[in-house]
PDB file of C-alpha atoms in Angstrom:
ATOM      1  CA  MET H 270     237.020 100.892 -18.357  1.00  0.00           C
ATOM      2  CA  LEU H 271     234.481 101.958 -15.720  1.00  0.00           C
ATOM      3  CA  LEU H 272     233.286  99.254 -13.689  1.00  0.00           C
ATOM      4  CA  ARG H 273     229.791  99.961 -11.983  1.00  0.00           C
ATOM      5  CA  LEU H 274     228.764  98.304  -8.815  1.00  0.00           C
ATOM      6  CA  PRO H 275     224.764  98.920  -8.582  1.00  0.00           C
ATOM      7  CA  GLU H 276     223.273  98.389  -5.195  1.00  0.00           C
ATOM      8  CA  SER H 277     219.437  98.258  -6.345  1.00  0.00           C
ATOM      9  CA  VAL H 278     217.607  96.705  -9.121  1.00  0.00           C
ATOM     10  CA  SER H 279     216.913 100.182 -10.510  1.00  0.00           C
ATOM     11  CA  GLU H 280     220.504 101.140 -10.553  1.00  0.00           C
ATOM     12  CA  ALA H 281     221.283  97.953 -12.414  1.00  0.00           C
ATOM     13  CA  GLN H 282     218.745  98.622 -14.903  1.00  0.00           C
ATOM     14  CA  GLU H 283     220.016 102.061 -15.474  1.00  0.00           C
ATOM     15  CA  CYS H 284     223.578 100.617 -16.163  1.00  0.00           C
ATOM     16  CA  LEU H 285     222.041  98.326 -18.654  1.00  0.00           C
ATOM     17  CA  ALA H 286     220.297 101.110 -20.410  1.00  0.00           C
ATOM     18  CA  GLU H 287     223.579 102.946 -20.477  1.00  0.00           C
ATOM     19  CA  GLY H 288     225.343 100.092 -22.238  1.00  0.00           C
ATOM     20  CA  ALA H 289     227.301  98.685 -19.255  1.00  0.00           C
ATOM     21  CA  VAL H 290     228.450  95.052 -19.985  1.00  0.00           C
ATOM     22  CA  PRO H 291     227.381  92.562 -17.310  1.00  0.00           C
ATOM     23  CA  VAL H 292     230.373  90.681 -15.799  1.00  0.00           C
ATOM     24  CA  GLY H 293     230.510  87.893 -13.082  1.00  0.00           C
ATOM     25  CA  GLY H 294     234.117  87.183 -11.878  1.00  0.00           C
ATOM     26  CA  ALA H 295     235.440  88.074 -15.370  1.00  0.00           C
ATOM     27  CA  THR H 296     237.391  84.834 -15.105  1.00  0.00           C
ATOM     28  CA  LEU H 297     236.176  83.835 -18.701  1.00  0.00           C
ATOM     29  CA  ILE H 298     236.060  87.168 -20.519  1.00  0.00           C
ATOM     30  CA  TRP H 299     239.294  88.873 -18.998  1.00  0.00           C
ATOM     31  CA  ALA H 300     241.568  87.291 -21.802  1.00  0.00           C
ATOM     32  CA  GLY H 301     239.198  88.233 -24.671  1.00  0.00           C
ATOM     33  CA  TRP H 302     239.140  91.825 -23.399  1.00  0.00           C
ATOM     34  CA  GLN H 303     242.763  91.953 -23.342  1.00  0.00           C
ATOM     35  CA  ARG H 304     243.033  90.789 -26.880  1.00  0.00           C
ATOM     36  CA  ASP H 305     240.046  92.722 -28.439  1.00  0.00           C
ATOM     37  CA  GLY H 306     239.686  95.827 -26.120  1.00  0.00           C
ATOM     38  CA  PHE H 307     237.935  96.775 -22.933  1.00  0.00           C
ATOM     39  CA  PRO H 308     234.388  98.085 -23.066  1.00  0.00           C
ATOM     40  CA  GLU H 309     233.855 101.556 -21.881  1.00  0.00           C
ATOM     41  CA  GLN H 310     231.621 100.375 -18.973  1.00  0.00           C
ATOM     42  CA  ALA H 311     231.120  97.155 -17.221  1.00  0.00           C
ATOM     43  CA  MET H 312     228.672  96.234 -14.427  1.00  0.00           C
ATOM     44  CA  SER H 313     229.117  93.730 -11.427  1.00  0.00           C
ATOM     45  CA  LEU H 314     226.204  92.662  -9.445  1.00  0.00           C
ATOM     46  CA  ARG H 315     228.527  91.707  -6.356  1.00  0.00           C
ATOM     47  CA  SER H 316     226.859  94.735  -4.417  1.00  0.00           C
ATOM     48  CA  LEU H 317     223.246  93.848  -5.315  1.00  0.00           C
ATOM     49  CA  PRO H 318     221.410  92.176  -2.421  1.00  0.00           C
ATOM     50  CA  GLU H 319     219.166  90.361  -4.742  1.00  0.00           C
ATOM     51  CA  ALA H 320     222.241  88.636  -6.428  1.00  0.00           C
ATOM     52  CA  ASN H 321     224.028  87.546  -3.268  1.00  0.00           C
ATOM     53  CA  VAL H 322     221.233  85.456  -1.440  1.00  0.00           C
ATOM     54  CA  ILE H 323     222.254  82.017  -0.156  1.00  0.00           C
ATOM     55  CA  GLY H 324     219.981  79.455   1.385  1.00  0.00           C
ATOM     56  CA  HIS H 325     216.189  78.984   1.923  1.00  0.00           C
ATOM     57  CA  GLY H 326     216.068  77.615  -1.741  1.00  0.00           C
ATOM     58  CA  ALA H 327     217.795  80.296  -3.448  1.00  0.00           C
ATOM     59  CA  LEU H 328     221.180  81.174  -4.691  1.00  0.00           C
ATOM     60  CA  GLY H 329     222.473  84.453  -6.069  1.00  0.00           C
ATOM     61  CA  ALA H 330     224.099  84.916  -9.530  1.00  0.00           C
ATOM     62  CA  ALA H 331     226.855  87.103  -8.001  1.00  0.00           C
ATOM     63  CA  VAL H 332     227.773  84.582  -5.308  1.00  0.00           C
ATOM     64  CA  VAL H 333     231.414  83.280  -5.970  1.00  0.00           C
ATOM     65  CA  LEU H 334     231.602  79.457  -6.013  1.00  0.00           C
ATOM     66  CA  ASN H 335     233.714  79.010  -2.830  1.00  0.00           C
ATOM     67  CA  ARG H 336     230.914  80.593  -0.844  1.00  0.00           C
ATOM     68  CA  VAL H 337     228.400  78.079  -1.819  1.00  0.00           C
ATOM     69  CA  ASP H 338     228.129  76.056   1.229  1.00  0.00           C
ATOM     70  CA  GLU H 339     225.814  73.909   3.435  1.00  0.00           C
ATOM     71  CA  ARG H 340     222.897  76.333   3.037  1.00  0.00           C
ATOM     72  CA  VAL H 341     222.055  74.902  -0.427  1.00  0.00           C
ATOM     73  CA  PRO H 342     221.584  71.224  -1.444  1.00  0.00           C
ATOM     74  CA  GLU H 343     224.441  68.726  -1.692  1.00  0.00           C
ATOM     75  CA  VAL H 344     224.150  68.399  -5.331  1.00  0.00           C
ATOM     76  CA  LEU H 345     224.786  72.185  -6.003  1.00  0.00           C
ATOM     77  CA  ARG H 346     227.387  72.306  -3.279  1.00  0.00           C
ATOM     78  CA  HIS H 347     229.452  69.739  -4.792  1.00  0.00           C
ATOM     79  CA  ALA H 348     229.093  70.838  -8.195  1.00  0.00           C
ATOM     80  CA  ALA H 349     230.541  74.042  -7.215  1.00  0.00           C
ATOM     81  CA  ALA H 350     233.341  72.687  -5.351  1.00  0.00           C
ATOM     82  CA  ALA H 351     234.342  70.565  -8.230  1.00  0.00           C
ATOM     83  CA  VAL H 352     234.808  73.835 -10.605  1.00  0.00           C
ATOM     84  CA  GLY H 353     238.322  74.630 -11.781  1.00  0.00           C
ATOM     85  CA  THR H 354     241.043  75.446  -8.915  1.00  0.00           C
ATOM     86  CA  GLY H 355     240.582  77.238  -5.563  1.00  0.00           C
ATOM     87  CA  ALA H 356     241.841  80.271  -7.433  1.00  0.00           C
ATOM     88  CA  VAL H 357     239.085  80.125  -9.911  1.00  0.00           C
ATOM     89  CA  ARG H 358     236.379  79.350  -7.316  1.00  0.00           C
ATOM     90  CA  ARG H 359     237.447  82.494  -5.366  1.00  0.00           C
ATOM     91  CA  THR H 360     236.619  84.614  -8.248  1.00  0.00           C
ATOM     92  CA  ALA H 361     233.992  82.843 -10.538  1.00  0.00           C
ATOM     93  CA  THR H 362     230.301  83.540 -10.101  1.00  0.00           C
ATOM     94  CA  VAL H 363     227.111  81.297 -10.129  1.00  0.00           C
ATOM     95  CA  GLY H 364     225.825  83.451 -12.977  1.00  0.00           C
ATOM     96  CA  GLY H 365     229.174  83.510 -14.915  1.00  0.00           C
ATOM     97  CA  ASN H 366     229.333  79.680 -14.662  1.00  0.00           C
ATOM     98  CA  LEU H 367     225.600  79.250 -15.850  1.00  0.00           C
ATOM     99  CA  VAL H 368     225.315  81.749 -18.479  1.00  0.00           C
ATOM    100  CA  GLY H 369     228.811  82.661 -19.557  1.00  0.00           C
ATOM    101  CA  SER H 370     230.662  79.458 -19.557  1.00  0.00           C
ATOM    102  CA  THR H 371     230.311  76.832 -22.395  1.00  0.00           C
ATOM    103  CA  LEU H 372     231.068  73.982 -19.765  1.00  0.00           C
ATOM    104  CA  ARG H 373     228.161  75.289 -17.413  1.00  0.00           C
ATOM    105  CA  CYS H 374     229.333  73.043 -14.726  1.00  0.00           C
ATOM    106  CA  LEU H 375     226.500  74.009 -12.408  1.00  0.00           C
ATOM    107  CA  LEU H 376     223.514  73.122 -15.029  1.00  0.00           C
ATOM    108  CA  PRO H 377     223.239  69.552 -14.115  1.00  0.00           C
ATOM    109  CA  ALA H 378     222.754  70.323 -10.550  1.00  0.00           C
ATOM    110  CA  ALA H 379     220.453  73.159 -11.180  1.00  0.00           C
ATOM    111  CA  LEU H 380     218.403  71.017 -13.453  1.00  0.00           C
ATOM    112  CA  VAL H 381     217.839  68.135 -11.113  1.00  0.00           C
ATOM    113  CA  LEU H 382     216.696  70.746  -8.494  1.00  0.00           C
ATOM    114  CA  LYS H 383     214.203  71.898 -10.884  1.00  0.00           C
ATOM    115  CA  ALA H 384     215.423  75.392 -10.442  1.00  0.00           C
ATOM    116  CA  ARG H 385     213.805  78.409 -11.896  1.00  0.00           C
ATOM    117  CA  ALA H 386     215.589  81.575 -12.692  1.00  0.00           C
ATOM    118  CA  THR H 387     214.892  85.265 -11.782  1.00  0.00           C
ATOM    119  CA  VAL H 388     216.420  87.442 -14.562  1.00  0.00           C
ATOM    120  CA  LEU H 389     216.814  91.355 -14.989  1.00  0.00           C
ATOM    121  CA  ASP H 390     216.331  93.257 -18.081  1.00  0.00           C
ATOM    122  CA  GLN H 391     215.991  96.985 -18.682  1.00  0.00           C
ATOM    123  CA  ASP H 392     212.183  97.203 -18.014  1.00  0.00           C
ATOM    124  CA  ARG H 393     211.494  94.366 -15.316  1.00  0.00           C
ATOM    125  CA  VAL H 394     212.644  91.565 -13.066  1.00  0.00           C
ATOM    126  CA  TYR H 395     210.949  88.245 -13.890  1.00  0.00           C
ATOM    127  CA  GLU H 396     211.071  84.553 -13.251  1.00  0.00           C
ATOM    128  CA  THR H 397     211.681  81.939 -16.200  1.00  0.00           C
ATOM    129  CA  ASP H 398     213.121  78.733 -16.876  1.00  0.00           C
ATOM    130  CA  LEU H 399     216.807  77.661 -17.395  1.00  0.00           C
ATOM    131  CA  ALA H 400     216.457  76.728 -21.139  1.00  0.00           C
ATOM    132  CA  GLU H 401     215.214  80.413 -21.770  1.00  0.00           C
ATOM    133  CA  VAL H 402     218.095  81.902 -19.663  1.00  0.00           C
ATOM    134  CA  LEU H 403     220.615  79.910 -21.620  1.00  0.00           C
ATOM    135  CA  ALA H 404     219.248  80.407 -25.029  1.00  0.00           C
ATOM    136  CA  LYS H 405     218.803  84.291 -24.661  1.00  0.00           C
ATOM    137  CA  HIS H 406     221.899  84.926 -22.393  1.00  0.00           C
ATOM    138  CA  HIS H 407     219.604  86.615 -19.826  1.00  0.00           C
ATOM    139  CA  LEU H 408     221.252  88.613 -16.923  1.00  0.00           C
ATOM    140  CA  LEU H 409     220.708  86.240 -14.008  1.00  0.00           C
ATOM    141  CA  LEU H 410     219.787  87.486 -10.701  1.00  0.00           C
ATOM    142  CA  SER H 411     219.256  84.368  -8.807  1.00  0.00           C
ATOM    143  CA  LEU H 412     218.180  80.703  -8.845  1.00  0.00           C
ATOM    144  CA  HIS H 413     215.231  79.361  -6.634  1.00  0.00           C
ATOM    145  CA  TRP H 414     214.161  75.682  -5.999  1.00  0.00           C
ATOM    146  CA  ARG H 415     212.156  73.591  -3.891  1.00  0.00           C
ATOM    147  CA  GLU H 416     214.225  71.381  -1.554  1.00  0.00           C
ATOM    148  CA  PRO H 417     214.578  67.764  -2.547  1.00  0.00           C
ATOM    149  CA  LEU H 418     214.466  64.779  -0.474  1.00  0.00           C
ATOM    150  CA  ALA H 419     217.964  63.791  -1.269  1.00  0.00           C
ATOM    151  CA  SER H 420     220.536  64.869  -4.103  1.00  0.00           C
ATOM    152  CA  SER H 421     224.172  63.971  -5.274  1.00  0.00           C
ATOM    153  CA  TYR H 422     226.719  64.853  -7.646  1.00  0.00           C
ATOM    154  CA  ARG H 423     229.690  63.295  -9.178  1.00  0.00           C
ATOM    155  CA  LYS H 424     232.219  64.432 -11.759  1.00  0.00           C
ATOM    156  CA  LEU H 425     234.429  61.501 -13.335  1.00  0.00           C
ATOM    157  CA  PRO H 426     238.262  61.944 -13.848  1.00  0.00           C
ATOM    158  CA  GLY H 427     239.356  63.763 -17.008  1.00  0.00           C
ATOM    159  CA  ASP H 428     242.370  64.055 -18.973  1.00  0.00           C
ATOM    160  CA  ALA H 429     244.154  67.476 -19.225  1.00  0.00           C
ATOM    161  CA  GLY H 430     243.399  69.121 -22.487  1.00  0.00           C
ATOM    162  CA  GLY H 431     240.742  66.538 -23.274  1.00  0.00           C
ATOM    163  CA  PRO H 432     237.038  66.856 -23.425  1.00  0.00           C
ATOM    164  CA  PRO H 433     235.235  67.985 -20.332  1.00  0.00           C
ATOM    165  CA  PRO H 434     234.840  65.456 -17.620  1.00  0.00           C
ATOM    166  CA  PHE H 435     231.601  63.371 -17.519  1.00  0.00           C
ATOM    167  CA  VAL H 436     229.056  64.725 -14.818  1.00  0.00           C
ATOM    168  CA  VAL H 437     226.098  63.058 -13.295  1.00  0.00           C
ATOM    169  CA  ALA H 438     223.754  64.738 -10.913  1.00  0.00           C
ATOM    170  CA  ALA H 439     220.762  63.340  -9.295  1.00  0.00           C
ATOM    171  CA  ALA H 440     217.837  64.308  -6.883  1.00  0.00           C
ATOM    172  CA  VAL H 441     214.823  62.782  -5.388  1.00  0.00           C
ATOM    173  CA  HIS H 442     211.773  64.989  -5.123  1.00  0.00           C
ATOM    174  CA  ALA H 443     208.469  64.522  -3.300  1.00  0.00           C
ATOM    175  CA  GLN H 444     205.534  64.871  -5.585  1.00  0.00           C
ATOM    176  CA  GLY H 445     202.863  65.911  -2.790  1.00  0.00           C
ATOM    177  CA  GLY H 446     200.597  62.838  -2.800  1.00  0.00           C
ATOM    178  CA  GLY H 447     201.939  61.241  -5.965  1.00  0.00           C
ATOM    179  CA  PRO H 448     205.008  59.027  -6.161  1.00  0.00           C
ATOM    180  CA  ASP H 449     208.499  60.388  -5.311  1.00  0.00           C
ATOM    181  CA  ARG H 450     210.361  61.172  -8.682  1.00  0.00           C
ATOM    182  CA  LEU H 451     214.048  60.789  -9.465  1.00  0.00           C
ATOM    183  CA  HIS H 452     215.584  63.455 -11.446  1.00  0.00           C
ATOM    184  CA  VAL H 453     218.822  62.861 -13.352  1.00  0.00           C
ATOM    185  CA  ALA H 454     221.019  65.109 -15.482  1.00  0.00           C
ATOM    186  CA  VAL H 455     224.347  64.516 -17.218  1.00  0.00           C
ATOM    187  CA  ARG H 456     226.963  66.499 -19.109  1.00  0.00           C
ATOM    188  CA  ASP H 457     228.550  64.320 -21.617  1.00  0.00           C
ATOM    189  CA  GLY H 458     231.210  66.503 -23.450  1.00  0.00           C
ATOM    190  CA  TYR H 459     229.287  69.878 -24.056  1.00  0.00           C
ATOM    191  CA  ASP H 460     225.905  68.076 -24.304  1.00  0.00           C
ATOM    192  CA  VAL H 461     223.578  67.956 -21.235  1.00  0.00           C
ATOM    193  CA  LEU H 462     220.676  65.402 -21.171  1.00  0.00           C
ATOM    194  CA  THR H 463     218.065  65.363 -18.360  1.00  0.00           C
ATOM    195  CA  ASP H 464     214.913  63.519 -17.444  1.00  0.00           C
ATOM    196  CA  ASP H 465     212.914  62.296 -14.703  1.00  0.00           C
ATOM    197  CA  VAL H 466     211.339  58.894 -13.682  1.00  0.00           C
ATOM    198  CA  PRO H 467     209.389  57.549 -10.723  1.00  0.00           C
ATOM    199  CA  CYS H 468     211.425  55.844  -8.142  1.00  0.00           C
ATOM    200  CA  HIS H 469     208.851  54.438  -5.634  1.00  0.00           C
ATOM    201  CA  ALA H 470     209.084  50.978  -7.046  1.00  0.00           C
ATOM    202  CA  GLY H 471     212.767  50.720  -6.211  1.00  0.00           C
ATOM    203  CA  THR H 472     216.255  51.126  -7.679  1.00  0.00           C
ATOM    204  CA  GLU H 473     215.884  48.408 -10.465  1.00  0.00           C
ATOM    205  CA  ALA H 474     212.730  49.871 -11.752  1.00  0.00           C
ATOM    206  CA  ALA H 475     213.792  53.336 -11.591  1.00  0.00           C
ATOM    207  CA  ILE H 476     217.032  52.439 -13.634  1.00  0.00           C
ATOM    208  CA  GLY H 477     214.908  50.463 -16.109  1.00  0.00           C
ATOM    209  CA  ALA H 478     212.735  53.705 -16.702  1.00  0.00           C
ATOM    210  CA  LEU H 479     215.593  55.841 -16.994  1.00  0.00           C
ATOM    211  CA  GLY H 480     216.992  53.582 -19.636  1.00  0.00           C
ATOM    212  CA  ASP H 481     213.864  54.326 -21.626  1.00  0.00           C
ATOM    213  CA  THR H 482     214.836  58.146 -21.619  1.00  0.00           C
ATOM    214  CA  PRO H 483     217.420  60.097 -23.486  1.00  0.00           C
ATOM    215  CA  VAL H 484     219.609  59.518 -20.737  1.00  0.00           C
ATOM    216  CA  GLY H 485     219.512  55.736 -21.466  1.00  0.00           C
ATOM    217  CA  THR H 486     221.041  56.556 -24.932  1.00  0.00           C
ATOM    218  CA  LEU H 487     224.599  57.426 -23.374  1.00  0.00           C
ATOM    219  CA  HIS H 488     227.583  55.321 -24.287  1.00  0.00           C
ATOM    220  CA  SER H 489     228.268  52.202 -21.983  1.00  0.00           C
ATOM    221  CA  ALA H 490     230.713  53.737 -19.873  1.00  0.00           C
ATOM    222  CA  ALA H 491     228.548  56.803 -19.086  1.00  0.00           C
ATOM    223  CA  TRP H 492     225.313  54.733 -18.410  1.00  0.00           C
ATOM    224  CA  GLU H 493     227.255  52.701 -16.153  1.00  0.00           C
ATOM    225  CA  ALA H 494     228.287  55.611 -14.158  1.00  0.00           C
ATOM    226  CA  VAL H 495     224.735  56.758 -14.173  1.00  0.00           C
ATOM    227  CA  CYS H 496     223.548  53.637 -12.842  1.00  0.00           C
ATOM    228  CA  GLU H 497     226.010  53.372  -9.958  1.00  0.00           C
ATOM    229  CA  HIS H 498     225.189  56.972  -8.969  1.00  0.00           C
ATOM    230  CA  VAL H 499     221.532  56.326  -8.913  1.00  0.00           C
ATOM    231  CA  THR H 500     221.864  53.104  -7.133  1.00  0.00           C
ATOM    232  CA  HIS H 501     224.004  54.963  -4.270  1.00  0.00           C
ATOM    233  CA  LEU H 502     221.636  57.893  -4.035  1.00  0.00           C
ATOM    234  CA  LEU H 503     218.326  55.611  -3.699  1.00  0.00           C
ATOM    235  CA  ALA H 504     220.068  53.468  -1.181  1.00  0.00           C
ATOM    236  CA  ARG H 505     220.337  56.345   1.148  1.00  0.00           C
ATOM    237  CA  PRO H 506     217.654  56.857   3.930  1.00  0.00           C
ATOM    238  CA  ASP H 507     217.066  60.464   3.176  1.00  0.00           C
ATOM    239  CA  SER H 508     215.878  59.233  -0.356  1.00  0.00           C
ATOM    240  CA  ARG H 509     212.882  57.544   0.942  1.00  0.00           C
TER     241      ARG H 509
END
């Protein structure tokens, strides 16, 4: 297998046109390749500057998870730190986790940041929403977001070999003249739910409004975890 390392967008597009298979850290596909056979060409974005940005409201798809640090919001930093083991985080990439994984551990964090995606195809680079990226398995270059007032992330303990642990992510965003809004996303099993509600009237009102959204349909233990998480976040001074 030939591994190609493009250093520009045009080189990456050339690789795609010639049939190179995009890979992140290959943590998820290596076993399948060993079983089913390796492609003739693969392409990594680890040498592409646009896919390696960190900070100033952006995170590149080729960034490995253990490099996600204080330059990004707390919710995204903690989500990356909670993925797998240290060995996995030294190899797995942001793009591989979001697009190549069924767990998509970073997705709740990206959703509450209202992140947009910059993607690459053979003819152009363009911005789209995460729903399109996941549905069409686009080649992700980077995520971009507007900084929240505050954010937080929690993964509940899980059983080895059991379903994915429950995850809740939350962020408070200023609305530019309107009331601040609380954005919440959860991963329950393999399902992800997200919604947002006003939070200017206090924690009790925000939780009550959240209870009328799809997030409010969670089973009792999950809903309790959401309420506790939201309460702690809205109690922080930086949430106001």
